[in-house]
């Protein structure tokens, strides 16, 4: 179970990444966030953003059009 959940379904680039960034900024290092999105670009966008930002992408699950990411805040 994640510490924070964010539902970004129905939002399109750059909103899922932007909202994930804002949510992670409010979290403590070591906490995790679960992000749900259905934007076709979200898989690549959120994965790249997490990598560039130094956070750890723990999991990506796909259920039809819906993607669920679990990201750990590292710093």
mmCIF file of C-alpha atoms in Angstrom:
data_model
loop_
_atom_site.group_PDB
_atom_site.id
_atom_site.type_symbol
_atom_site.label_atom_id
_atom_site.label_comp_id
_atom_site.label_asym_id
_atom_site.label_seq_id
_atom_site.Cartn_x
_atom_site.Cartn_y
_atom_site.Cartn_z
ATOM 1 C CA UNK A 1 0.000 0.000 0.000
ATOM 2 C CA UNK A 2 1.344 3.415 -0.966
ATOM 3 C CA UNK A 3 1.567 6.394 1.366
ATOM 4 C CA UNK A 4 -0.088 8.704 -1.182
ATOM 5 C CA UNK A 5 -2.443 8.053 -4.096
ATOM 6 C CA UNK A 6 -2.979 10.301 -7.091
ATOM 7 C CA UNK A 7 -5.691 9.809 -9.700
ATOM 8 C CA UNK A 8 -4.608 11.469 -12.939
ATOM 9 C CA UNK A 9 -7.070 9.617 -15.172
ATOM 10 C CA UNK A 10 -8.700 11.811 -17.775
ATOM 11 C CA UNK A 11 -5.715 14.188 -17.771
ATOM 12 C CA UNK A 12 -3.293 14.544 -20.638
ATOM 13 C CA UNK A 13 0.343 15.544 -20.983
ATOM 14 C CA UNK A 14 1.805 17.321 -19.143
ATOM 15 C CA UNK A 15 -0.757 17.175 -16.302
ATOM 16 C CA UNK A 16 -0.062 13.605 -14.999
ATOM 17 C CA UNK A 17 3.666 14.374 -14.659
ATOM 18 C CA UNK A 18 3.036 17.864 -13.270
ATOM 19 C CA UNK A 19 0.625 16.604 -10.611
ATOM 20 C CA UNK A 20 2.942 13.719 -9.707
ATOM 21 C CA UNK A 21 5.810 16.184 -9.245
ATOM 22 C CA UNK A 22 3.708 18.422 -6.970
ATOM 23 C CA UNK A 23 2.548 15.455 -4.877
ATOM 24 C CA UNK A 24 6.084 14.065 -4.477
ATOM 25 C CA UNK A 25 7.410 17.471 -3.396
ATOM 26 C CA UNK A 26 5.030 17.296 -0.394
ATOM 27 C CA UNK A 27 6.170 13.784 0.591
ATOM 28 C CA UNK A 28 9.021 12.628 2.836
ATOM 29 C CA UNK A 29 11.968 10.647 1.447
ATOM 30 C CA UNK A 30 11.182 6.924 1.537
ATOM 31 C CA UNK A 31 7.441 7.366 1.046
ATOM 32 C CA UNK A 32 5.689 5.928 -2.004
ATOM 33 C CA UNK A 33 3.016 7.308 -4.284
ATOM 34 C CA UNK A 34 0.607 5.351 -6.458
ATOM 35 C CA UNK A 35 -0.367 7.242 -9.604
ATOM 36 C CA UNK A 36 -3.200 6.162 -11.916
ATOM 37 C CA UNK A 37 -3.326 7.582 -15.435
ATOM 38 C CA UNK A 38 -4.881 6.781 -18.793
ATOM 39 C CA UNK A 39 -2.919 9.196 -20.991
ATOM 40 C CA UNK A 40 -1.191 7.116 -23.707
ATOM 41 C CA UNK A 41 2.015 9.115 -23.155
ATOM 42 C CA UNK A 42 2.008 8.656 -19.366
ATOM 43 C CA UNK A 43 4.089 5.466 -19.322
ATOM 44 C CA UNK A 44 7.019 7.093 -21.063
ATOM 45 C CA UNK A 45 6.542 10.554 -19.509
ATOM 46 C CA UNK A 46 6.252 9.469 -15.872
ATOM 47 C CA UNK A 47 8.998 6.838 -16.215
ATOM 48 C CA UNK A 48 11.411 9.388 -17.690
ATOM 49 C CA UNK A 49 10.479 12.044 -15.145
ATOM 50 C CA UNK A 50 11.040 9.662 -12.198
ATOM 51 C CA UNK A 51 14.410 8.647 -13.623
ATOM 52 C CA UNK A 52 15.545 12.239 -14.259
ATOM 53 C CA UNK A 53 14.329 13.361 -10.824
ATOM 54 C CA UNK A 54 16.208 10.617 -9.012
ATOM 55 C CA UNK A 55 13.114 8.843 -7.697
ATOM 56 C CA UNK A 56 12.659 5.078 -7.900
ATOM 57 C CA UNK A 57 9.948 3.665 -10.164
ATOM 58 C CA UNK A 58 8.999 0.505 -8.282
ATOM 59 C CA UNK A 59 6.206 -0.818 -10.496
ATOM 60 C CA UNK A 60 4.038 -0.163 -13.539
ATOM 61 C CA UNK A 61 0.827 -2.107 -14.106
ATOM 62 C CA UNK A 62 -1.457 -1.880 -17.113
ATOM 63 C CA UNK A 63 -5.185 -2.665 -16.983
ATOM 64 C CA UNK A 64 -6.593 -1.879 -20.412
ATOM 65 C CA UNK A 65 -5.977 1.836 -20.959
ATOM 66 C CA UNK A 66 -5.288 2.504 -17.273
ATOM 67 C CA UNK A 67 -1.718 2.560 -15.986
ATOM 68 C CA UNK A 68 -0.757 2.441 -12.321
ATOM 69 C CA UNK A 69 2.690 3.560 -11.236
ATOM 70 C CA UNK A 70 4.303 3.150 -7.825
ATOM 71 C CA UNK A 71 7.137 5.605 -7.235
ATOM 72 C CA UNK A 72 9.377 5.902 -4.178
ATOM 73 C CA UNK A 73 10.646 9.345 -3.241
ATOM 74 C CA UNK A 74 14.387 9.001 -2.866
ATOM 75 C CA UNK A 75 15.492 12.501 -1.900
#
